mmCIF file of C-alpha atoms in Angstrom:
data_model
loop_
_atom_site.group_PDB
_atom_site.id
_atom_site.type_symbol
_atom_site.label_atom_id
_atom_site.label_comp_id
_atom_site.label_asym_id
_atom_site.label_seq_id
_atom_site.Cartn_x
_atom_site.Cartn_y
_atom_site.Cartn_z
ATOM 1 C CA UNK A 6 85.043 116.712 98.974
ATOM 2 C CA UNK A 7 88.599 115.562 98.275
ATOM 3 C CA UNK A 8 89.755 115.402 94.664
ATOM 4 C CA UNK A 9 92.627 113.082 95.568
ATOM 5 C CA UNK A 10 92.094 109.425 94.685
ATOM 6 C CA UNK A 11 90.851 107.497 97.712
ATOM 7 C CA UNK A 12 92.062 104.144 96.394
ATOM 8 C CA UNK A 13 95.518 103.691 94.926
ATOM 9 C CA UNK A 14 96.377 100.000 94.864
ATOM 10 C CA UNK A 15 94.384 97.123 93.413
ATOM 11 C CA UNK A 16 92.824 94.893 96.041
ATOM 12 C CA UNK A 17 94.209 91.316 96.091
ATOM 13 C CA UNK A 18 91.925 88.291 96.064
ATOM 14 C CA UNK A 19 91.490 86.435 99.356
ATOM 15 C CA UNK A 20 90.708 82.689 99.379
ATOM 16 C CA UNK A 21 87.552 81.226 100.914
ATOM 17 C CA UNK A 22 88.515 79.238 103.995
ATOM 18 C CA UNK A 23 86.933 76.022 105.283
ATOM 19 C CA UNK A 24 84.887 77.754 107.975
ATOM 20 C CA UNK A 25 83.287 80.060 105.411
ATOM 21 C CA UNK A 26 82.631 77.130 103.085
ATOM 22 C CA UNK A 27 80.849 75.327 105.938
ATOM 23 C CA UNK A 28 78.755 78.456 106.545
ATOM 24 C CA UNK A 29 77.854 78.649 102.852
ATOM 25 C CA UNK A 30 76.884 74.981 102.879
ATOM 26 C CA UNK A 31 74.678 75.585 105.924
ATOM 27 C CA UNK A 32 72.769 78.345 104.141
ATOM 28 C CA UNK A 33 72.477 76.657 100.710
ATOM 29 C CA UNK A 34 75.091 78.790 98.964
ATOM 30 C CA UNK A 35 77.061 75.902 97.448
ATOM 31 C CA UNK A 36 76.399 75.027 93.803
ATOM 32 C CA UNK A 37 75.333 71.436 93.190
ATOM 33 C CA UNK A 38 76.444 71.694 89.565
ATOM 34 C CA UNK A 39 80.167 72.032 88.872
ATOM 35 C CA UNK A 40 81.259 75.082 86.911
ATOM 36 C CA UNK A 41 84.716 76.609 86.843
ATOM 37 C CA UNK A 42 85.631 80.176 85.999
ATOM 38 C CA UNK A 43 88.787 78.783 84.386
ATOM 39 C CA UNK A 44 86.675 76.516 82.152
ATOM 40 C CA UNK A 45 85.012 79.584 80.649
ATOM 41 C CA UNK A 46 88.401 81.173 79.982
ATOM 42 C CA UNK A 47 89.090 78.492 77.365
ATOM 43 C CA UNK A 48 87.089 80.269 74.652
ATOM 44 C CA UNK A 49 88.302 79.901 71.092
ATOM 45 C CA UNK A 50 87.435 83.392 69.883
ATOM 46 C CA UNK A 51 85.575 86.620 70.619
ATOM 47 C CA UNK A 52 84.010 89.777 69.162
ATOM 48 C CA UNK A 53 83.547 93.218 70.737
ATOM 49 C CA UNK A 54 80.154 94.119 72.201
ATOM 50 C CA UNK A 55 78.767 97.597 71.390
ATOM 51 C CA UNK A 56 75.874 99.474 73.004
ATOM 52 C CA UNK A 57 72.904 101.138 71.267
ATOM 53 C CA UNK A 58 75.011 104.239 70.558
ATOM 54 C CA UNK A 59 77.644 102.030 68.900
ATOM 55 C CA UNK A 60 80.109 102.629 71.739
ATOM 56 C CA UNK A 61 82.472 99.870 72.828
ATOM 57 C CA UNK A 62 81.207 98.446 76.139
ATOM 58 C CA UNK A 63 84.581 96.833 76.953
ATOM 59 C CA UNK A 64 82.794 93.478 77.054
ATOM 60 C CA UNK A 65 83.597 90.813 74.478
ATOM 61 C CA UNK A 66 81.257 88.055 73.316
ATOM 62 C CA UNK A 67 83.093 84.736 73.481
ATOM 63 C CA UNK A 68 82.498 81.459 71.716
ATOM 64 C CA UNK A 69 83.738 77.894 72.159
ATOM 65 C CA UNK A 70 84.246 74.843 70.036
ATOM 66 C CA UNK A 71 81.091 72.821 69.445
ATOM 67 C CA UNK A 72 81.769 69.987 71.908
ATOM 68 C CA UNK A 73 82.708 72.277 74.811
ATOM 69 C CA UNK A 74 79.820 74.678 74.146
ATOM 70 C CA UNK A 75 77.236 71.909 74.465
ATOM 71 C CA UNK A 76 78.542 70.858 77.874
ATOM 72 C CA UNK A 77 78.962 74.450 79.080
ATOM 73 C CA UNK A 78 75.437 75.400 77.984
ATOM 74 C CA UNK A 79 73.883 72.492 79.878
ATOM 75 C CA UNK A 80 75.757 73.344 83.081
ATOM 76 C CA UNK A 81 74.817 77.033 82.801
ATOM 77 C CA UNK A 82 71.135 76.120 82.419
ATOM 78 C CA UNK A 83 71.354 73.920 85.515
ATOM 79 C CA UNK A 84 72.919 76.778 87.465
ATOM 80 C CA UNK A 85 70.139 79.119 86.321
ATOM 81 C CA UNK A 86 67.596 76.581 87.592
ATOM 82 C CA UNK A 87 69.373 76.469 90.946
ATOM 83 C CA UNK A 88 69.414 80.267 91.244
ATOM 84 C CA UNK A 89 65.798 80.811 90.216
ATOM 85 C CA UNK A 90 63.790 77.618 90.745
ATOM 86 C CA UNK A 91 65.587 75.714 93.504
ATOM 87 C CA UNK A 92 67.278 73.341 91.047
ATOM 88 C CA UNK A 93 64.150 72.207 89.173
ATOM 89 C CA UNK A 94 65.646 70.615 86.053
ATOM 90 C CA UNK A 95 62.264 70.359 84.303
ATOM 91 C CA UNK A 96 62.686 73.946 83.085
ATOM 92 C CA UNK A 97 65.961 73.260 81.267
ATOM 93 C CA UNK A 98 64.240 72.232 78.031
ATOM 94 C CA UNK A 99 62.708 75.713 77.849
ATOM 95 C CA UNK A 100 65.998 77.565 78.283
ATOM 96 C CA UNK A 101 68.596 78.782 75.831
ATOM 97 C CA UNK A 102 72.025 80.291 76.495
ATOM 98 C CA UNK A 103 71.894 83.292 74.184
ATOM 99 C CA UNK A 104 75.349 84.683 74.916
ATOM 100 C CA UNK A 105 78.429 84.477 77.110
ATOM 101 C CA UNK A 106 80.227 87.813 77.500
ATOM 102 C CA UNK A 107 83.562 88.464 79.167
ATOM 103 C CA UNK A 108 84.451 91.741 80.870
ATOM 104 C CA UNK A 109 87.948 92.947 80.043
ATOM 105 C CA UNK A 110 88.294 95.485 82.863
ATOM 106 C CA UNK A 111 87.797 95.701 86.626
ATOM 107 C CA UNK A 112 88.910 93.507 89.511
ATOM 108 C CA UNK A 113 86.705 90.468 88.994
ATOM 109 C CA UNK A 114 86.717 90.204 85.151
ATOM 110 C CA UNK A 115 83.361 88.425 85.177
ATOM 111 C CA UNK A 116 81.549 86.360 82.595
ATOM 112 C CA UNK A 117 77.972 87.537 81.944
ATOM 113 C CA UNK A 118 75.555 84.794 80.963
ATOM 114 C CA UNK A 119 72.305 85.615 79.145
ATOM 115 C CA UNK A 120 69.597 82.962 79.585
ATOM 116 C CA UNK A 121 66.386 83.167 77.530
ATOM 117 C CA UNK A 122 63.096 81.341 77.955
ATOM 118 C CA UNK A 123 62.269 80.101 74.444
ATOM 119 C CA UNK A 124 58.515 80.012 75.171
ATOM 120 C CA UNK A 125 58.133 83.744 75.725
ATOM 121 C CA UNK A 126 61.524 85.321 74.935
ATOM 122 C CA UNK A 127 61.943 86.652 78.470
ATOM 123 C CA UNK A 128 65.588 86.661 79.507
ATOM 124 C CA UNK A 129 67.811 87.343 82.481
ATOM 125 C CA UNK A 130 71.522 87.402 83.271
ATOM 126 C CA UNK A 131 73.854 86.036 85.872
ATOM 127 C CA UNK A 132 77.601 86.372 86.394
ATOM 128 C CA UNK A 133 80.456 83.952 86.949
ATOM 129 C CA UNK A 134 83.573 85.251 88.687
ATOM 130 C CA UNK A 135 86.649 84.111 90.541
ATOM 131 C CA UNK A 136 85.578 83.498 94.115
ATOM 132 C CA UNK A 137 86.994 85.981 96.614
ATOM 133 C CA UNK A 138 86.286 85.921 100.338
ATOM 134 C CA UNK A 139 85.768 89.697 100.514
ATOM 135 C CA UNK A 140 83.135 89.541 97.796
ATOM 136 C CA UNK A 141 81.372 86.589 99.441
ATOM 137 C CA UNK A 142 81.205 88.366 102.810
ATOM 138 C CA UNK A 143 79.931 91.472 101.028
ATOM 139 C CA UNK A 144 77.210 89.546 99.208
ATOM 140 C CA UNK A 145 76.091 87.768 102.365
ATOM 141 C CA UNK A 146 75.927 91.008 104.356
ATOM 142 C CA UNK A 147 73.972 92.590 101.506
ATOM 143 C CA UNK A 148 71.505 89.719 101.605
ATOM 144 C CA UNK A 149 71.008 89.980 105.366
ATOM 145 C CA UNK A 150 71.096 93.743 105.920
ATOM 146 C CA UNK A 151 69.958 95.549 102.779
ATOM 147 C CA UNK A 152 66.327 96.120 101.724
ATOM 148 C CA UNK A 153 66.898 93.543 98.965
ATOM 149 C CA UNK A 154 67.793 89.869 98.968
ATOM 150 C CA UNK A 155 70.428 88.526 96.595
ATOM 151 C CA UNK A 156 71.118 85.055 95.219
ATOM 152 C CA UNK A 157 74.648 83.754 94.791
ATOM 153 C CA UNK A 158 76.384 80.373 94.739
ATOM 154 C CA UNK A 159 79.933 79.159 95.243
ATOM 155 C CA UNK A 160 81.651 76.170 93.672
ATOM 156 C CA UNK A 161 85.252 75.759 94.874
ATOM 157 C CA UNK A 162 87.036 78.876 93.561
ATOM 158 C CA UNK A 163 84.136 80.056 91.392
ATOM 159 C CA UNK A 164 81.394 82.523 92.351
ATOM 160 C CA UNK A 165 77.996 82.746 90.648
ATOM 161 C CA UNK A 166 75.936 85.931 91.183
ATOM 162 C CA UNK A 167 72.473 86.843 90.010
ATOM 163 C CA UNK A 168 72.041 90.043 88.004
ATOM 164 C CA UNK A 169 70.881 93.127 89.917
ATOM 165 C CA UNK A 170 68.555 95.155 87.729
ATOM 166 C CA UNK A 171 68.616 98.944 87.584
ATOM 167 C CA UNK A 172 70.159 101.946 85.857
ATOM 168 C CA UNK A 173 73.910 102.211 86.440
ATOM 169 C CA UNK A 174 74.558 105.177 88.736
ATOM 170 C CA UNK A 175 76.842 107.010 86.301
ATOM 171 C CA UNK A 176 74.331 106.532 83.453
ATOM 172 C CA UNK A 177 71.506 107.772 85.672
ATOM 173 C CA UNK A 178 73.470 110.865 86.744
ATOM 174 C CA UNK A 179 74.498 111.722 83.177
ATOM 175 C CA UNK A 180 71.299 110.895 81.288
ATOM 176 C CA UNK A 181 68.309 110.780 83.640
ATOM 177 C CA UNK A 182 68.807 112.989 86.689
ATOM 178 C CA UNK A 183 68.264 116.247 84.806
ATOM 179 C CA UNK A 184 64.836 115.049 83.638
ATOM 180 C CA UNK A 185 63.568 114.284 87.151
ATOM 181 C CA UNK A 186 61.006 116.567 88.776
ATOM 182 C CA UNK A 187 61.978 118.616 91.825
ATOM 183 C CA UNK A 188 60.004 116.246 94.047
ATOM 184 C CA UNK A 189 61.805 113.253 92.544
ATOM 185 C CA UNK A 190 65.173 114.951 93.087
ATOM 186 C CA UNK A 191 64.315 115.433 96.768
ATOM 187 C CA UNK A 192 63.418 111.757 97.047
ATOM 188 C CA UNK A 193 66.678 110.729 95.313
ATOM 189 C CA UNK A 194 68.613 112.949 97.744
ATOM 190 C CA UNK A 195 66.926 111.198 100.661
ATOM 191 C CA UNK A 196 67.762 107.783 99.207
ATOM 192 C CA UNK A 197 71.410 108.753 98.666
ATOM 193 C CA UNK A 198 71.712 109.799 102.324
ATOM 194 C CA UNK A 199 70.392 106.400 103.383
ATOM 195 C CA UNK A 200 72.592 104.535 100.899
ATOM 196 C CA UNK A 201 75.625 106.485 102.123
ATOM 197 C CA UNK A 202 74.819 105.592 105.732
ATOM 198 C CA UNK A 203 74.186 101.923 104.946
ATOM 199 C CA UNK A 204 77.493 101.593 103.069
ATOM 200 C CA UNK A 205 79.410 103.279 105.890
ATOM 201 C CA UNK A 206 77.981 101.177 108.711
ATOM 202 C CA UNK A 207 78.545 97.849 106.954
ATOM 203 C CA UNK A 208 81.932 98.976 105.594
ATOM 204 C CA UNK A 209 81.171 98.410 101.913
ATOM 205 C CA UNK A 210 83.747 100.453 100.048
ATOM 206 C CA UNK A 211 84.188 101.910 96.572
ATOM 207 C CA UNK A 212 80.584 102.895 95.913
ATOM 208 C CA UNK A 213 81.494 105.095 92.965
ATOM 209 C CA UNK A 214 78.603 105.828 90.608
ATOM 210 C CA UNK A 215 79.264 102.813 88.375
ATOM 211 C CA UNK A 216 79.241 100.412 91.332
ATOM 212 C CA UNK A 217 75.586 100.959 92.250
ATOM 213 C CA UNK A 218 72.307 101.135 90.363
ATOM 214 C CA UNK A 219 69.339 103.482 90.645
ATOM 215 C CA UNK A 220 65.997 101.690 90.481
ATOM 216 C CA UNK A 221 62.857 103.673 89.533
ATOM 217 C CA UNK A 222 59.665 102.246 91.058
ATOM 218 C CA UNK A 223 56.215 103.406 89.951
ATOM 219 C CA UNK A 224 53.932 103.956 92.922
ATOM 220 C CA UNK A 225 50.414 105.264 92.188
ATOM 221 C CA UNK A 226 50.953 108.716 90.659
ATOM 222 C CA UNK A 227 54.664 109.050 91.385
ATOM 223 C CA UNK A 228 58.030 107.456 90.710
ATOM 224 C CA UNK A 229 60.265 106.706 93.693
ATOM 225 C CA UNK A 230 63.916 105.747 93.438
ATOM 226 C CA UNK A 231 66.041 103.184 95.260
ATOM 227 C CA UNK A 232 69.832 102.911 95.230
ATOM 228 C CA UNK A 233 71.393 99.475 95.414
ATOM 229 C CA UNK A 234 75.016 98.297 95.443
ATOM 230 C CA UNK A 235 76.095 95.945 92.661
ATOM 231 C CA UNK A 236 79.812 95.540 93.426
ATOM 232 C CA UNK A 237 81.027 93.890 96.623
ATOM 233 C CA UNK A 238 84.776 93.573 96.012
ATOM 234 C CA UNK A 239 85.676 96.240 98.549
ATOM 235 C CA UNK A 240 84.089 94.766 101.661
ATOM 236 C CA UNK A 241 86.299 95.613 104.662
ATOM 237 C CA UNK A 242 89.592 96.046 102.788
ATOM 238 C CA UNK A 243 90.688 99.691 102.651
ATOM 239 C CA UNK A 244 92.118 101.543 105.640
ATOM 240 C CA UNK A 245 90.813 104.972 104.658
ATOM 241 C CA UNK A 246 87.386 105.419 106.283
ATOM 242 C CA UNK A 247 86.294 107.774 103.483
ATOM 243 C CA UNK A 248 86.342 104.840 101.039
ATOM 244 C CA UNK A 249 83.267 103.474 102.842
ATOM 245 C CA UNK A 250 81.334 106.737 102.438
ATOM 246 C CA UNK A 251 80.032 107.261 98.881
ATOM 247 C CA UNK A 252 79.785 111.022 99.482
ATOM 248 C CA UNK A 253 83.562 111.368 99.189
ATOM 249 C CA UNK A 254 83.925 110.012 95.637
ATOM 250 C CA UNK A 255 84.052 112.736 93.016
ATOM 251 C CA UNK A 256 81.913 110.583 90.702
ATOM 252 C CA UNK A 257 79.054 111.051 93.190
ATOM 253 C CA UNK A 258 79.346 114.834 93.408
ATOM 254 C CA UNK A 259 76.008 115.443 91.564
ATOM 255 C CA UNK A 260 74.278 113.299 94.207
ATOM 256 C CA UNK A 261 76.036 115.134 97.035
ATOM 257 C CA UNK A 262 75.032 118.479 95.512
ATOM 258 C CA UNK A 263 71.462 117.243 95.300
ATOM 259 C CA UNK A 264 71.517 116.480 99.029
ATOM 260 C CA UNK A 265 72.875 119.950 99.824
ATOM 261 C CA UNK A 266 70.326 121.656 97.571
ATOM 262 C CA UNK A 267 67.247 119.675 98.565
ATOM 263 C CA UNK A 268 67.625 118.655 102.208
ATOM 264 C CA UNK A 269 68.024 120.623 105.420
ATOM 265 C CA UNK A 270 70.485 119.425 108.026
ATOM 266 C CA UNK A 271 67.659 118.259 110.287
ATOM 267 C CA UNK A 272 66.227 116.126 107.484
ATOM 268 C CA UNK A 273 69.628 114.608 106.722
ATOM 269 C CA UNK A 274 70.043 113.620 110.375
ATOM 270 C CA UNK A 275 66.515 112.203 110.425
ATOM 271 C CA UNK A 276 67.189 109.995 107.379
ATOM 272 C CA UNK A 277 70.504 108.831 108.816
ATOM 273 C CA UNK A 278 68.791 107.881 112.040
ATOM 274 C CA UNK A 279 66.027 106.064 110.156
ATOM 275 C CA UNK A 280 68.599 103.977 108.297
ATOM 276 C CA UNK A 281 70.497 103.134 111.481
ATOM 277 C CA UNK A 282 67.272 102.069 113.153
ATOM 278 C CA UNK A 283 66.323 99.816 110.238
ATOM 279 C CA UNK A 284 69.799 98.268 110.184
ATOM 280 C CA UNK A 285 69.681 97.641 113.926
ATOM 281 C CA UNK A 286 66.360 95.844 113.559
ATOM 282 C CA UNK A 287 67.718 93.685 110.740
ATOM 283 C CA UNK A 288 70.783 92.833 112.823
ATOM 284 C CA UNK A 289 68.516 91.818 115.709
ATOM 285 C CA UNK A 290 66.210 89.739 113.507
ATOM 286 C CA UNK A 291 69.124 87.781 111.983
ATOM 287 C CA UNK A 292 71.249 87.747 115.140
ATOM 288 C CA UNK A 293 72.347 84.094 115.082
ATOM 289 C CA UNK A 294 73.226 84.119 111.395
ATOM 290 C CA UNK A 295 75.182 87.357 111.709
ATOM 291 C CA UNK A 296 77.036 86.145 114.804
ATOM 292 C CA UNK A 297 78.041 82.985 112.954
ATOM 293 C CA UNK A 298 79.248 84.987 109.952
ATOM 294 C CA UNK A 299 81.120 87.591 112.012
ATOM 295 C CA UNK A 300 82.912 84.904 114.025
ATOM 296 C CA UNK A 301 84.267 83.417 110.793
ATOM 297 C CA UNK A 302 85.040 86.877 109.464
ATOM 298 C CA UNK A 303 86.844 87.816 112.663
ATOM 299 C CA UNK A 304 89.275 84.912 112.255
ATOM 300 C CA UNK A 305 89.836 85.507 108.544
ATOM 301 C CA UNK A 306 92.398 87.708 106.783
ATOM 302 C CA UNK A 307 90.684 90.284 104.576
ATOM 303 C CA UNK A 308 93.170 93.136 104.448
ATOM 304 C CA UNK A 309 96.702 94.228 105.235
ATOM 305 C CA UNK A 310 97.929 94.993 108.760
ATOM 306 C CA UNK A 311 98.471 98.650 107.817
ATOM 307 C CA UNK A 312 94.906 99.018 106.495
ATOM 308 C CA UNK A 313 93.548 97.369 109.634
ATOM 309 C CA UNK A 314 95.467 99.723 111.937
ATOM 310 C CA UNK A 315 94.451 102.792 109.943
ATOM 311 C CA UNK A 316 90.758 101.951 109.794
ATOM 312 C CA UNK A 317 90.317 100.960 113.431
ATOM 313 C CA UNK A 318 92.021 104.163 114.615
ATOM 314 C CA UNK A 319 89.978 106.346 112.263
ATOM 315 C CA UNK A 320 86.770 104.697 113.482
ATOM 316 C CA UNK A 321 87.850 105.108 117.094
ATOM 317 C CA UNK A 322 88.436 108.830 116.528
ATOM 318 C CA UNK A 323 85.065 109.040 114.763
ATOM 319 C CA UNK A 324 83.018 107.293 117.479
ATOM 320 C CA UNK A 325 85.171 107.249 120.650
ATOM 321 C CA UNK A 326 84.240 103.561 120.943
ATOM 322 C CA UNK A 327 87.111 101.480 122.346
ATOM 323 C CA UNK A 328 85.822 98.331 120.612
ATOM 324 C CA UNK A 329 87.163 99.704 117.328
ATOM 325 C CA UNK A 330 90.573 100.413 118.827
ATOM 326 C CA UNK A 331 90.764 96.880 120.273
ATOM 327 C CA UNK A 332 89.854 95.154 116.991
ATOM 328 C CA UNK A 333 92.388 92.588 115.767
ATOM 329 C CA UNK A 334 90.818 91.929 112.351
ATOM 330 C CA UNK A 335 88.480 93.496 109.830
ATOM 331 C CA UNK A 336 85.815 91.085 111.052
ATOM 332 C CA UNK A 337 86.272 92.457 114.581
ATOM 333 C CA UNK A 338 85.770 95.972 113.223
ATOM 334 C CA UNK A 339 82.584 94.816 111.523
ATOM 335 C CA UNK A 340 81.360 93.341 114.827
ATOM 336 C CA UNK A 341 82.181 96.590 116.637
ATOM 337 C CA UNK A 342 80.219 98.559 114.048
ATOM 338 C CA UNK A 343 77.133 96.374 114.462
ATOM 339 C CA UNK A 344 77.401 96.486 118.261
ATOM 340 C CA UNK A 345 77.643 100.253 118.126
ATOM 341 C CA UNK A 346 74.518 100.535 115.995
ATOM 342 C CA UNK A 347 72.397 98.101 117.998
ATOM 343 C CA UNK A 348 73.462 99.825 121.213
ATOM 344 C CA UNK A 349 72.733 103.342 120.009
ATOM 345 C CA UNK A 350 70.151 103.225 117.247
ATOM 346 C CA UNK A 351 67.457 104.871 119.375
ATOM 347 C CA UNK A 352 69.668 107.940 119.842
ATOM 348 C CA UNK A 353 69.147 110.907 117.580
ATOM 349 C CA UNK A 354 72.753 110.936 116.437
ATOM 350 C CA UNK A 355 74.787 107.783 117.272
ATOM 351 C CA UNK A 356 77.262 108.564 114.531
ATOM 352 C CA UNK A 357 78.483 112.119 114.174
ATOM 353 C CA UNK A 358 77.088 113.931 111.156
#
């Protein structure tokens, strides 16, 4: 595993073009209620947010003047209704906006909205960010190809994402992994292999431990674990192929060690092949939607020419598939990856180990 940083420069934001907006409209991803990321930036003050151990979370809780807060709260409740109840406004009278937090680090600098049901005190979160084409493509591919569906909406240059529940990967590694049984550790190792393969095939980069969550699920007399991405900024941007393989980030070394300790090479190859097969079936089942998305993606600009050249040549060397070498955009590379999987998923080892 390389100790050198895999990512050096901050990724720029890419605008959402008209073709992608039409696609989002077709699949009900456009918000009916206007909200602007820039509107939320006009807060009049803030306080730091601390966790249970009294550590600074690097989030700040923001507040607004009375007139603006009333209008913002109503719009946020409407957006919640659109995300979770297909826009049913009857539920608004039972909702309260408990807090609006602003993240002071990271690429997207999101706002985190906490919505509470006043009848039973149940609450959930969603996020408001600057819209970025890379992130939108990443979210849509996650929705189509991952084991989990995800809700998100776009309004002009603003992106609204539902909260993905789970234990942050770095928190799980530091605080929970050591308490898992040996059987649970073997299951986590298996899940990491599959997550690594899924991220690589769909070119979702930067899956460092704090960019995914671990989800414990109680099943009869055992607990099984799932790993799920929560950050989609680095969809098809970097040129270094290792960026799309979570195993190469030093933050994930405890997971990689777990795989080495718990799984034999034959098992690793089996789990890789299982994940490729599942992905191929999902690609087949959503063929028209994926073709539509990849056509738009193929004509869009999502990276630099140097990153494009580097990635397509690295993938060509990795697979010996000329479709990668011929790619003229990141979207073309994505199409070549999906074609490669659907063509070869019945093989024992379509990608080299």
